[in-house]
mmCIF file of C-alpha atoms and ligand atoms in Angstrom:
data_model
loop_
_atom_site.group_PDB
_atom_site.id
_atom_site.type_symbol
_atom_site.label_atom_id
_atom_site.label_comp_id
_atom_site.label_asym_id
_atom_site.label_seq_id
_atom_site.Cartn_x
_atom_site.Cartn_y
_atom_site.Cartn_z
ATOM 1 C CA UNK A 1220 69.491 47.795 36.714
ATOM 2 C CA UNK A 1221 66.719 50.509 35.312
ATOM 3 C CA UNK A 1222 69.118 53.047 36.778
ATOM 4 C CA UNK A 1223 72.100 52.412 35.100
ATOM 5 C CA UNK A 1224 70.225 52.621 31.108
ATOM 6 C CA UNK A 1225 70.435 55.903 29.577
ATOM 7 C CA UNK A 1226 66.648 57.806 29.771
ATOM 8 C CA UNK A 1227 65.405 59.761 26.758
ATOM 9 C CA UNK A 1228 65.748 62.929 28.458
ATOM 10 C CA UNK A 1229 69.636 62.102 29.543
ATOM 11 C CA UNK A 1230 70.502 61.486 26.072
ATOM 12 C CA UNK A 1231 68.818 64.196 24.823
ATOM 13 C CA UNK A 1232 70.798 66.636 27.242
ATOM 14 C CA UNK A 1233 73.823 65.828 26.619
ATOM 15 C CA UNK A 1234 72.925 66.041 23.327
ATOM 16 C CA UNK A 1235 72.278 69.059 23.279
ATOM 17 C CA UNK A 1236 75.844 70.197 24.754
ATOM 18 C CA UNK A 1237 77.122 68.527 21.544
ATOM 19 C CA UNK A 1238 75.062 70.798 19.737
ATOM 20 C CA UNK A 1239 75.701 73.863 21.391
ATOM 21 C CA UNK A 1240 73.932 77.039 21.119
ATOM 22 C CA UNK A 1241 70.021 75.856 21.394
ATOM 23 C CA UNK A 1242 70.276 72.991 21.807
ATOM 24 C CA UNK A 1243 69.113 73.100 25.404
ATOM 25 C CA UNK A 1244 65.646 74.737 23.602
ATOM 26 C CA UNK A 1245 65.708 71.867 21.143
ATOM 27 C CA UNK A 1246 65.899 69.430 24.389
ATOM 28 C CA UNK A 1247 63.149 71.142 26.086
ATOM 29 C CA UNK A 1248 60.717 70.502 23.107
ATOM 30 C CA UNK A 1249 62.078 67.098 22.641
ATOM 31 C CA UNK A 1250 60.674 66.603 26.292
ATOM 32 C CA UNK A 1251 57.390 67.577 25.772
ATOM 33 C CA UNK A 1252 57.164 65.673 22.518
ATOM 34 C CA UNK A 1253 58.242 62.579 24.402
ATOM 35 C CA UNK A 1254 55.740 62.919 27.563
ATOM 36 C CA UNK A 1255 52.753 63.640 24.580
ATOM 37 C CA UNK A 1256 53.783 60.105 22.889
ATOM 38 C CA UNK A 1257 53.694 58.487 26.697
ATOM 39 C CA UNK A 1258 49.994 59.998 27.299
ATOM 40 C CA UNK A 1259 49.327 58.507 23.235
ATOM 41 C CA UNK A 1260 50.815 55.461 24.542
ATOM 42 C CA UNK A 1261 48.814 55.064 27.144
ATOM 43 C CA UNK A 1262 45.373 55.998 25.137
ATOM 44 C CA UNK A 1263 46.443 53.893 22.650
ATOM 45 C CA UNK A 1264 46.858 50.526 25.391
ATOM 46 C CA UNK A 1265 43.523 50.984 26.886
ATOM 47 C CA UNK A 1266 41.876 49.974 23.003
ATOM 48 C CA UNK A 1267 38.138 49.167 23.794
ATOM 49 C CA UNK A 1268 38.334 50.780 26.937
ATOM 50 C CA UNK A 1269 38.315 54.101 25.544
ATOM 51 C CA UNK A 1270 34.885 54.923 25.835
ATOM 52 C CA UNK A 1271 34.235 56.766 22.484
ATOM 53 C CA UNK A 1272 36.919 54.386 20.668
ATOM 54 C CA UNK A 1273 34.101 52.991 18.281
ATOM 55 C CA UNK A 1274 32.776 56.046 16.658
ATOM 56 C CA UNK A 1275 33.907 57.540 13.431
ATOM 57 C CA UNK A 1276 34.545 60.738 11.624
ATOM 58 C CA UNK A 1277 36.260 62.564 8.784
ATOM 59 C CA UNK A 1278 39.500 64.297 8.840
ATOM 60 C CA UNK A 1279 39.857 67.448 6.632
ATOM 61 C CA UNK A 1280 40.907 65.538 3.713
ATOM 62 C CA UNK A 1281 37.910 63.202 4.007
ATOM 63 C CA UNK A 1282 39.766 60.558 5.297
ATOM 64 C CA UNK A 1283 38.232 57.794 7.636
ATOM 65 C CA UNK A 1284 39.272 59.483 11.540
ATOM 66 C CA UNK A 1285 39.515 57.449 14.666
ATOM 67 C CA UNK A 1286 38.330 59.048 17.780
ATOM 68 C CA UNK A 1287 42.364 58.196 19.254
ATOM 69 C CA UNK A 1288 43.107 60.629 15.684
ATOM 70 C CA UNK A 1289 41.602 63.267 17.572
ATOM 71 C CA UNK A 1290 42.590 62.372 21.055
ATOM 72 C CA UNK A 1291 46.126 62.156 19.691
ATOM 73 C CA UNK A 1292 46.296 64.954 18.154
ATOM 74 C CA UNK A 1293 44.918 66.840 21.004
ATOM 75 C CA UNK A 1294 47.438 65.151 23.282
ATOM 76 C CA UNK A 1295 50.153 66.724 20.931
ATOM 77 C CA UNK A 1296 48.937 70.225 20.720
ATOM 78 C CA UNK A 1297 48.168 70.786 24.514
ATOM 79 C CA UNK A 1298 51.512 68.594 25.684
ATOM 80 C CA UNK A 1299 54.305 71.037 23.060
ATOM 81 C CA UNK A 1300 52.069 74.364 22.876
ATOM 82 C CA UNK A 1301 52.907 75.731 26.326
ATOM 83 C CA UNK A 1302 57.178 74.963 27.066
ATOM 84 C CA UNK A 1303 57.998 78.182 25.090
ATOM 85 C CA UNK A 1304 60.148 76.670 22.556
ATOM 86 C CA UNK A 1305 57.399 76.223 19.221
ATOM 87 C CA UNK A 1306 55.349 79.167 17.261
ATOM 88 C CA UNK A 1307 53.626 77.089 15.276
ATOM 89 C CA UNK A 1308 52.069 73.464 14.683
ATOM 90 C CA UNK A 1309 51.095 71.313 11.618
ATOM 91 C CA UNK A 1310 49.288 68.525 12.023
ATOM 92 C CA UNK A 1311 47.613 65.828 9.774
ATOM 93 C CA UNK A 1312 44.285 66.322 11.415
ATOM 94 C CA UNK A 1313 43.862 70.073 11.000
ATOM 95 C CA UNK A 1314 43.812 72.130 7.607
ATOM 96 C CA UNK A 1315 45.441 75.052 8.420
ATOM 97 C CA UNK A 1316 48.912 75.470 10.574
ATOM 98 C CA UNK A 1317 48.092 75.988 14.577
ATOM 99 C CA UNK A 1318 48.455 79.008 16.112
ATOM 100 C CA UNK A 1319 49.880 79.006 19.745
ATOM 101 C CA UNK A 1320 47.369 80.916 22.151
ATOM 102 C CA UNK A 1321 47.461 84.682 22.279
ATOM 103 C CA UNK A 1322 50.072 85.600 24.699
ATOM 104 C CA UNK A 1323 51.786 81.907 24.651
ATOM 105 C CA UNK A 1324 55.410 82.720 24.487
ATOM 106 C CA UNK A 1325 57.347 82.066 21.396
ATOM 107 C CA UNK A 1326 59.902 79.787 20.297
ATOM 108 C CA UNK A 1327 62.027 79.406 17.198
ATOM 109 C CA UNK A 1328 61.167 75.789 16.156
ATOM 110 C CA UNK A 1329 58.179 74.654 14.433
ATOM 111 C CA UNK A 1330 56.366 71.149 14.938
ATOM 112 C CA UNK A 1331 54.976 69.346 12.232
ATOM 113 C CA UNK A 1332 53.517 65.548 12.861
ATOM 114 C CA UNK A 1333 51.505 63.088 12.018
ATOM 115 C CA UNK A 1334 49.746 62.102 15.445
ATOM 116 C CA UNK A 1335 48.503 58.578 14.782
ATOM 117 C CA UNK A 1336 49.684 57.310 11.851
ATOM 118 C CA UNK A 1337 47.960 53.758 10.902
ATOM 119 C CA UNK A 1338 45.069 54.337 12.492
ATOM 120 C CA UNK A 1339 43.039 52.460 10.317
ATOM 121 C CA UNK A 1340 44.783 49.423 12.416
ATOM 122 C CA UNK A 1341 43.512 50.858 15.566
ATOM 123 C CA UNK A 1342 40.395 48.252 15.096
ATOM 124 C CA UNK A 1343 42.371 44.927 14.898
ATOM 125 C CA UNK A 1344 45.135 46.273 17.902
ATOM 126 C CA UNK A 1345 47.830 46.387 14.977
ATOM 127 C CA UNK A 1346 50.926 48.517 15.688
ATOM 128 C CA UNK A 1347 50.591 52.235 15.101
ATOM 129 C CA UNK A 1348 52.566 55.161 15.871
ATOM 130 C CA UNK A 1349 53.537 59.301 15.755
ATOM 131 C CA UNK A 1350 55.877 60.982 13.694
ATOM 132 C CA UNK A 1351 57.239 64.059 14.102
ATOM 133 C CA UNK A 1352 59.543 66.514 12.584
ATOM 134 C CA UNK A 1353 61.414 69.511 14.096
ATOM 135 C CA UNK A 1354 62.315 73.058 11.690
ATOM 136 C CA UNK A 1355 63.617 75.737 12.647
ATOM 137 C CA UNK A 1356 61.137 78.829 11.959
ATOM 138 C CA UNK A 1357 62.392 81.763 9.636
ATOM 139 C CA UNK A 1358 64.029 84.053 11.759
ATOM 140 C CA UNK A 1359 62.025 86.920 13.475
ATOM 141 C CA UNK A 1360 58.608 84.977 12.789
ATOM 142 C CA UNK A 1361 56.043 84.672 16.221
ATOM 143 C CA UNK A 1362 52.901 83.855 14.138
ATOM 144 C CA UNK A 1363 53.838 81.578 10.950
ATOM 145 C CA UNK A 1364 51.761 81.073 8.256
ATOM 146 C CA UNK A 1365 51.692 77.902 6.130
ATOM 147 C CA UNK A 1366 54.423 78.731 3.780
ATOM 148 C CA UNK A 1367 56.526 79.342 6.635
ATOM 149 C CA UNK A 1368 56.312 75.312 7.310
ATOM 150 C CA UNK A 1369 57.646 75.101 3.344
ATOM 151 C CA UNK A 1370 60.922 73.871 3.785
ATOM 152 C CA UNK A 1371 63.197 70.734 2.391
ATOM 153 C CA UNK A 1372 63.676 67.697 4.480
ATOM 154 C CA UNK A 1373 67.405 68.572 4.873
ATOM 155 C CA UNK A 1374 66.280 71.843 6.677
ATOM 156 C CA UNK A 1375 64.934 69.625 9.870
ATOM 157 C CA UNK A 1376 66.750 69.667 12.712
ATOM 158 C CA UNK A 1377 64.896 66.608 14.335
ATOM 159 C CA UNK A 1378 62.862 63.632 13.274
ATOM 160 C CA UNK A 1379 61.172 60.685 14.881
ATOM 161 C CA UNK A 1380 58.549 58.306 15.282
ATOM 162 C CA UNK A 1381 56.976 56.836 18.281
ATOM 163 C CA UNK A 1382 55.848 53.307 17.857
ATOM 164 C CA UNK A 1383 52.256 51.880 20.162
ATOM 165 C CA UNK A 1384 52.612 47.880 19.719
ATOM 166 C CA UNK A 1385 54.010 45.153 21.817
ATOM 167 C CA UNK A 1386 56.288 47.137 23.067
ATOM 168 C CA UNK A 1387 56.174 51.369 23.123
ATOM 169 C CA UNK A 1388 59.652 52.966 21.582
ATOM 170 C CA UNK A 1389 60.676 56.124 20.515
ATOM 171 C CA UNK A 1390 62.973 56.311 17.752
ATOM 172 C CA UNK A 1391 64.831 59.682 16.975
ATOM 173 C CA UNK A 1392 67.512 61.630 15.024
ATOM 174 C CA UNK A 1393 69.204 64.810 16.007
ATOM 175 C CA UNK A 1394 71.563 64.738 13.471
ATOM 176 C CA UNK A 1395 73.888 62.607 14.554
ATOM 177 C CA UNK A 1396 73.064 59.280 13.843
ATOM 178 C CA UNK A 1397 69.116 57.055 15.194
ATOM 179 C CA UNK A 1398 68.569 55.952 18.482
ATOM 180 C CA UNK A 1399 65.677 53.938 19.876
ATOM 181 C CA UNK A 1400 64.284 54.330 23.527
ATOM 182 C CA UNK A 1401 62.229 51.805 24.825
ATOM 183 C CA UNK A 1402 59.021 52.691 27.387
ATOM 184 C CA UNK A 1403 59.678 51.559 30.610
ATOM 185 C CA UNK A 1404 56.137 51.676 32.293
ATOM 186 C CA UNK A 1405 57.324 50.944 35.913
ATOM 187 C CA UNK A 1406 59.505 53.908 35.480
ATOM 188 C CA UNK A 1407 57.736 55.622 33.145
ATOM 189 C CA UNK A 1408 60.610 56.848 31.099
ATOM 190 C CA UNK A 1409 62.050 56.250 27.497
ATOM 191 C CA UNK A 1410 65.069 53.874 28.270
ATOM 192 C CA UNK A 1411 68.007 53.963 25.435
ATOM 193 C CA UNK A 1412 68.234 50.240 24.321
ATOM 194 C CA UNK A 1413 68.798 50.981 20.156
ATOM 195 C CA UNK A 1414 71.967 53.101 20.142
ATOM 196 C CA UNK A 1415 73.458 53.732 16.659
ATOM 197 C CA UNK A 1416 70.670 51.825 14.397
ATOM 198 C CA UNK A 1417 71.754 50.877 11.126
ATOM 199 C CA UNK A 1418 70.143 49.852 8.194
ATOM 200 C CA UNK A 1419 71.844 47.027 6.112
ATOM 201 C CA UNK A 1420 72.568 48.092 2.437
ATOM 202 C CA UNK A 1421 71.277 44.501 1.228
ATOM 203 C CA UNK A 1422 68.028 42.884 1.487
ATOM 204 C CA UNK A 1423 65.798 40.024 0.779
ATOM 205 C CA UNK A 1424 62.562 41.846 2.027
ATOM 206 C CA UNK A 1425 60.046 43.980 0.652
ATOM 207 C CA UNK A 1426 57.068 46.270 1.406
ATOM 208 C CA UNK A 1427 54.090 47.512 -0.984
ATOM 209 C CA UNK A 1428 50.731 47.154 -0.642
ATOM 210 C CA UNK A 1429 50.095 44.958 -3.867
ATOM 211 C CA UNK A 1430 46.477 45.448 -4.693
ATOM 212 C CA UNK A 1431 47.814 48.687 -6.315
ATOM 213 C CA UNK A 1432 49.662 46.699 -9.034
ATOM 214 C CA UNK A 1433 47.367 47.569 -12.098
ATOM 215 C CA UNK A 1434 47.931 51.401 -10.986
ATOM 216 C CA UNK A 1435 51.971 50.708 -10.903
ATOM 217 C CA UNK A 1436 53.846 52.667 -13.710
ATOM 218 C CA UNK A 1437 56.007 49.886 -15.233
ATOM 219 C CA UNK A 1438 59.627 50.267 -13.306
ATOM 220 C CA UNK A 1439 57.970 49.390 -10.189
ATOM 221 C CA UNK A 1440 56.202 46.724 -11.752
ATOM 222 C CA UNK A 1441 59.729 45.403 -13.150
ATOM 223 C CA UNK A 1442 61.023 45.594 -9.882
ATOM 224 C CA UNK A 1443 58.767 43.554 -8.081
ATOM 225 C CA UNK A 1444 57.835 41.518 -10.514
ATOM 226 C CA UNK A 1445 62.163 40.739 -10.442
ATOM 227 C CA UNK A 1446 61.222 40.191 -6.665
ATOM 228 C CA UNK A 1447 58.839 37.488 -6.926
ATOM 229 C CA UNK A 1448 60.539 35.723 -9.851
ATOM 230 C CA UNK A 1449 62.904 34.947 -7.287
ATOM 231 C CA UNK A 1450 65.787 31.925 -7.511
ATOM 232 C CA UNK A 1451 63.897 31.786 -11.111
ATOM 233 C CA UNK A 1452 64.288 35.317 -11.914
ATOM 234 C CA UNK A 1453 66.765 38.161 -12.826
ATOM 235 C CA UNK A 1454 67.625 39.038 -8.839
ATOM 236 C CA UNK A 1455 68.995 34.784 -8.720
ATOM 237 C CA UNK A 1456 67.297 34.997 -4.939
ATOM 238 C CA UNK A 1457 64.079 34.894 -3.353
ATOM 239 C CA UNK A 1458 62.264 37.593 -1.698
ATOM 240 C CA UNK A 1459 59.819 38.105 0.879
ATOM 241 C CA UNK A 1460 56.981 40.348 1.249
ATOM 242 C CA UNK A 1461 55.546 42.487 3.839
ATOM 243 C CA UNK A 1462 52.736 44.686 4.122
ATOM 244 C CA UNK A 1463 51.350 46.326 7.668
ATOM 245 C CA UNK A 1464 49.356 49.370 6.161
ATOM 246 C CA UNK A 1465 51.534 51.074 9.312
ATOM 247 C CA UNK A 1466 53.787 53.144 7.835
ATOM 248 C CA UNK A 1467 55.676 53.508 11.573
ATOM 249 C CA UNK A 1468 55.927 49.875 11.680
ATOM 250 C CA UNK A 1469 56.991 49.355 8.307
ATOM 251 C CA UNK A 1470 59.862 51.461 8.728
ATOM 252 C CA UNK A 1471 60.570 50.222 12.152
ATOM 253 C CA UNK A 1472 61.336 46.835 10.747
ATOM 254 C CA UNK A 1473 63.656 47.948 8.300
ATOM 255 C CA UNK A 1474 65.226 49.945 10.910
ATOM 256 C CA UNK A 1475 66.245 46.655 12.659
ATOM 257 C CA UNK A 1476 66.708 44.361 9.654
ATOM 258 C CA UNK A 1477 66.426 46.531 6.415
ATOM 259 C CA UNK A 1478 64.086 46.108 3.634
ATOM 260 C CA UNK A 1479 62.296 48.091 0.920
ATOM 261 C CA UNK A 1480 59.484 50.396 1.831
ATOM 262 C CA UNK A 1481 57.010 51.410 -1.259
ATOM 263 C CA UNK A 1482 54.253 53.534 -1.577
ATOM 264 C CA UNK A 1483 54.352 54.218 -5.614
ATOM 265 C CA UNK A 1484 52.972 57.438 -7.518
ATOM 266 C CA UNK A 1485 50.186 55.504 -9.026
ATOM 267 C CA UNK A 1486 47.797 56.242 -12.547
ATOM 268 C CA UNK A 1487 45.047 55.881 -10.482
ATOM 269 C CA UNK A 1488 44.351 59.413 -9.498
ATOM 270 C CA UNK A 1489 47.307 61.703 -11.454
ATOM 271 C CA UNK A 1490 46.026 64.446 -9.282
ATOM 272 C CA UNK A 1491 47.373 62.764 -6.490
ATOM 273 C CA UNK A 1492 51.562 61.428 -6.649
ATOM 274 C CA UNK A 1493 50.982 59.217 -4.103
ATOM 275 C CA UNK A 1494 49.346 58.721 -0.823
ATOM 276 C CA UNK A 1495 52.045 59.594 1.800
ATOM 277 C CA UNK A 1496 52.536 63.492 3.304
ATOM 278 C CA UNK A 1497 55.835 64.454 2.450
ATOM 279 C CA UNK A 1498 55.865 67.261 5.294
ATOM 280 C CA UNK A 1499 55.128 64.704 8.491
ATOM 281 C CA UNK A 1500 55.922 61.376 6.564
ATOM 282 C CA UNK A 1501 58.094 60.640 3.968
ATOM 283 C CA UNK A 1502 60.365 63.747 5.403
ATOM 284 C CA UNK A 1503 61.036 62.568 8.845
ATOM 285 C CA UNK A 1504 61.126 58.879 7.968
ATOM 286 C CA UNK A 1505 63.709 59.954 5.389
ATOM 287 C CA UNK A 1506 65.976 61.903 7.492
ATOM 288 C CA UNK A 1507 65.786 58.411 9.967
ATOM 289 C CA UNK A 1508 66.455 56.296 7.286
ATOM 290 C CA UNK A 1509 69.424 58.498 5.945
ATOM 291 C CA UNK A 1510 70.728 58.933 9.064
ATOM 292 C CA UNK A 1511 70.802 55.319 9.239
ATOM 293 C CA UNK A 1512 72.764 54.566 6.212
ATOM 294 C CA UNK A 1513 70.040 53.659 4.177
ATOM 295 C CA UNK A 1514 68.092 55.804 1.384
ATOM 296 C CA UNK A 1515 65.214 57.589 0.635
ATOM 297 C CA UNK A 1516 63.933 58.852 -2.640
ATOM 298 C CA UNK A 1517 60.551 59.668 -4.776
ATOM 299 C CA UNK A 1518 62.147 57.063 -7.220
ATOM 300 C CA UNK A 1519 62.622 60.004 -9.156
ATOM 301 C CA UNK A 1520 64.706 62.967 -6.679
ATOM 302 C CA UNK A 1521 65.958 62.466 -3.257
ATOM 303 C CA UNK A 1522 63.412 63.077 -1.214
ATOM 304 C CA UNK A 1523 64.936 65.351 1.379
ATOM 305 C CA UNK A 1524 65.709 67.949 -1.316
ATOM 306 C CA UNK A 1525 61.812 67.394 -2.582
ATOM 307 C CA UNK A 1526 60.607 71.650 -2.235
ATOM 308 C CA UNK A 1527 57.173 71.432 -0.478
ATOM 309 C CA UNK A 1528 54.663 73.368 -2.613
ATOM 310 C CA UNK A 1529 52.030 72.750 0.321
ATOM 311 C CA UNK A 1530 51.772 71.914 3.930
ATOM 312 C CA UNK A 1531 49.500 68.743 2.967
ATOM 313 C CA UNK A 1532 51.201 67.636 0.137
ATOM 314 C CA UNK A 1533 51.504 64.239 -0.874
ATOM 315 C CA UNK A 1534 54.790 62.287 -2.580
ATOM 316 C CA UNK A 1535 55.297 59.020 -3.593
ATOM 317 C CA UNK A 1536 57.771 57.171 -1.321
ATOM 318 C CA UNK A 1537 60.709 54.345 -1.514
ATOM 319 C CA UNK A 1538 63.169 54.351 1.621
ATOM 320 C CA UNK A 1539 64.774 51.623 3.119
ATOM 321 C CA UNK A 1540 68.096 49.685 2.238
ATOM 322 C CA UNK A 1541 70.307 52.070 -0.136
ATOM 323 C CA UNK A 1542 71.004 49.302 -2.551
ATOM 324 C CA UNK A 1543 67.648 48.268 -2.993
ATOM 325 C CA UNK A 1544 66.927 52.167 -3.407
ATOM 326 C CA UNK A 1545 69.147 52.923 -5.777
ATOM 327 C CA UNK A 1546 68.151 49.812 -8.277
ATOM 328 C CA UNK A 1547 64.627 50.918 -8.228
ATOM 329 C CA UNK A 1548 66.017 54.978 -8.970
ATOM 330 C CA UNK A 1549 67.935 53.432 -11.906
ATOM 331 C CA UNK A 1550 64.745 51.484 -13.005
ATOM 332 C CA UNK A 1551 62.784 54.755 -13.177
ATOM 333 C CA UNK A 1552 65.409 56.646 -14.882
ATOM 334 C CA UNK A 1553 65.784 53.553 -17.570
ATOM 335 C CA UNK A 1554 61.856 54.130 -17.917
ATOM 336 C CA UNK A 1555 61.830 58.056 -18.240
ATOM 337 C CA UNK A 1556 64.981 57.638 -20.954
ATOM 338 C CA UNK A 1557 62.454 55.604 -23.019
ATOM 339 C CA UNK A 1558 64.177 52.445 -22.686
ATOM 340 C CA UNK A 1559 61.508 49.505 -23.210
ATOM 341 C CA UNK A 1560 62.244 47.071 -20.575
ATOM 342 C CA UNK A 1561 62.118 43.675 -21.410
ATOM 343 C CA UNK A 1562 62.953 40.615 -19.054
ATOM 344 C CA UNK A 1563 65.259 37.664 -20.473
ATOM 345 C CA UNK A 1564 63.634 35.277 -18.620
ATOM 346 C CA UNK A 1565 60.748 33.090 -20.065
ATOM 347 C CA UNK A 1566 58.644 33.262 -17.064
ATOM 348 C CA UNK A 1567 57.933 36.847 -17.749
ATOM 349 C CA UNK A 1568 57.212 37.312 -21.576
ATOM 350 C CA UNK A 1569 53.547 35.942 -21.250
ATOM 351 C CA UNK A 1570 53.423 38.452 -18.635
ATOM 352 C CA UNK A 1571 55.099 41.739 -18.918
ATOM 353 C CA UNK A 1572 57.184 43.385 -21.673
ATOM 354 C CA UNK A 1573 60.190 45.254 -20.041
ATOM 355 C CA UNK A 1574 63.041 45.238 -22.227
ATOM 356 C CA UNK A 1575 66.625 46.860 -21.402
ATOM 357 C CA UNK A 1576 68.216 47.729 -24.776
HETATM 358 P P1 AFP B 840 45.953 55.491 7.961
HETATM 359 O O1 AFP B 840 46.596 56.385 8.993
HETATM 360 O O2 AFP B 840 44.746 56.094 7.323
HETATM 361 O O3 AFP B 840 45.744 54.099 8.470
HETATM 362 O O4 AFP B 840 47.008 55.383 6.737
HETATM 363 C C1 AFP B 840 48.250 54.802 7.034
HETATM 364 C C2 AFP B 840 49.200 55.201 5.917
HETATM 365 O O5 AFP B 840 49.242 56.597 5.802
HETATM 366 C C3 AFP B 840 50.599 54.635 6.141
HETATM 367 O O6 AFP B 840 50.919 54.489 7.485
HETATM 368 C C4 AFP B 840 50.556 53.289 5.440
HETATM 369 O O7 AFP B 840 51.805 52.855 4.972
HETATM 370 C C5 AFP B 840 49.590 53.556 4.286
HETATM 371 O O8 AFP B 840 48.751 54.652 4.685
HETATM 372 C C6 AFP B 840 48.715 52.369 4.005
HETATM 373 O O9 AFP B 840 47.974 52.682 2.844
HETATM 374 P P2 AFP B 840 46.999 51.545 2.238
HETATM 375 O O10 AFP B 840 45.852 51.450 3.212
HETATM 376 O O11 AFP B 840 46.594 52.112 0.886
HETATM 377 O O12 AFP B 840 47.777 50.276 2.136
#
């Protein structure tokens, strides 16, 4: 019986008596954040029906932009500017940090997302989704600039994503262990149905979008090439591979059956250390994935303790299950020690010279 489930905004109240002092403000944004992913939700469903659907533009980092990239983050800014509990906004879609309207009342959190992340699956009615992250702004600031928004991924106080496919969920930490809410559109409410998710520490499963291999520095190219060798191989098992181009759903899967999320530092542009933001991306999926036992690193420093030099800035990204993680850290670390790499097994000497001294 609908009634009897746990909505988003019951959990998230008596949350926020766990929490204490502000949390009831923290609850409050929460709300709005959740009624903005219902309305993206519901944009999202209607696909073709959305009149201006079809039409492209460019984002501010000349990136391909969906008309539902705008809509979306439109959606975000009008549905959490107003409830008094945010001074300030950083979205994907917009250069410079939002600025609440003159005469909005204050709050003392600050809202950074990503409001359609995948979109380039929008086309071909893949799964795509939101992700947001929740800091707390320095004290005393009403107007923050962009180096306000500068802070470590262990500084956020909330994290989620919302995910459009099959079926609409919400997935969230406060701190205290990930949740996942599923849309009920009769009711029109977030209904609790993933309480406690965990991420297993082993896996068989993998994620990296492989036409980047000749751009790989050579520990991830050990790794997966360990992956693929299979029974045959160093790892004595067989993997399998996945690859959405969703980052939402990626990390949704591994959320209910673990895996390995990559998205490498590549040689193909130095200027850039990888693709993902680590502000509204790798930060908020990391928090999720730590806070559900699994890892989440730039294969070279955790990556909640990564110090954001800009609001934009890009990392590279592995998350997923922590022993998985950890063999691809150690891997790296083998690499930047000098140690050639070499594999023992005959499959790979025609192909790649790794050798562990
Ligand atoms: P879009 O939002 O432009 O579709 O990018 C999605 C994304 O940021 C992330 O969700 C994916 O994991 C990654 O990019 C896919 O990148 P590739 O297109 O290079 O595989």
């Amino acid at each position: 019986m609908p009634h009897r489930r746990t909505t988003f905004s019951k959990f998230i109240i008596e949350d926020s008596r766990r929490t204490g002092a502000g949390g009831a403000e923290l609850a409050a944004l929460l709300n709005d954040v959740q009624t903005a992913c219902k309305f993206i939700a519901v944009a999202v469903a209607r696909g073709a029906m959305n009149e201006a659907i079809a039409a492209t533009a460019t984002n501010v980092h000349g990136e391909t932009q969906k008309p539902l990239d705008v809509i979306s983050n439109e959606i975000m800014l009008r549905t959490c500017e107003y409830g008094g509990q945010l001074c300030g906004m950083v979205s994907e879609e917009m250069e410079e940090p939002y600025r609440l309207p003159q005469g909005q009342p204050r709050g003392r959190y600050l809202l950074v997302f990503d409001p359609l992340d995948g979109s380039s699956n929008i086309d071909v009615n893949m799964t795509v989704g939101t992700i947001f992250s929740v800091l707390l702004a320095p004290p005393g600031v009403a107007d923050p600039t962009a180096g306000d928004f500068l802070q470590p991924g262990t500084a956020q106080v909330a994290a989620g994503y919302a995910l459009y496919g099959p079926v609409s969920m919400l997935v969230i930490t406060l701190g205290n262990g990930v949740h996942g809410f599923t849309l009920d559109r009769e009711i029109g409410a977030y209904m609790l149905t993933h309480p406690d998710m965990r991420i297993p520490p082993q896996t068989r499963e993998f994620a990296i979008n492989a036409s980047n291999e000749r751009f790989w520095e050579p520990p991830v190219r050990r790794y997966v090439e360990e992956c693929i060798a299979g029974k045959t191989g160093p790892r004595g098992a067989d993997f399998n591979m996945r690859w959405i181009a969703s980052m939402v759903a990626e990390v949704h899967r591994i959320m209910i059956r673990g895996g390995l999320f990559m998205y490498p530092r590549d040689t193909r542009d130095t200027s850039k250390p990888g693709r993902l933001r680590l502000l509204y991306e790798a930060n908020p999926m990391a928090m999720l994935v730590e806070q559900a036992g699994g890892a989440a690193s730039t294969a070279r420093q955790r990556m909640l303790e990564v110090m954001p030099t800009t609001i934009h800035q890009r990392v590279p990204v592995v998350l997923g299950s922590s022993e998985e993680v950890e063999r691809l850290v150690r891997y790296h670390e083998a690499y930047d020690r000098g140690e050639s790499l070499v594999f023992d097994s005959p499959l790979f000497n025609t192909r790649s010279l790794f050798r562990v001294t």
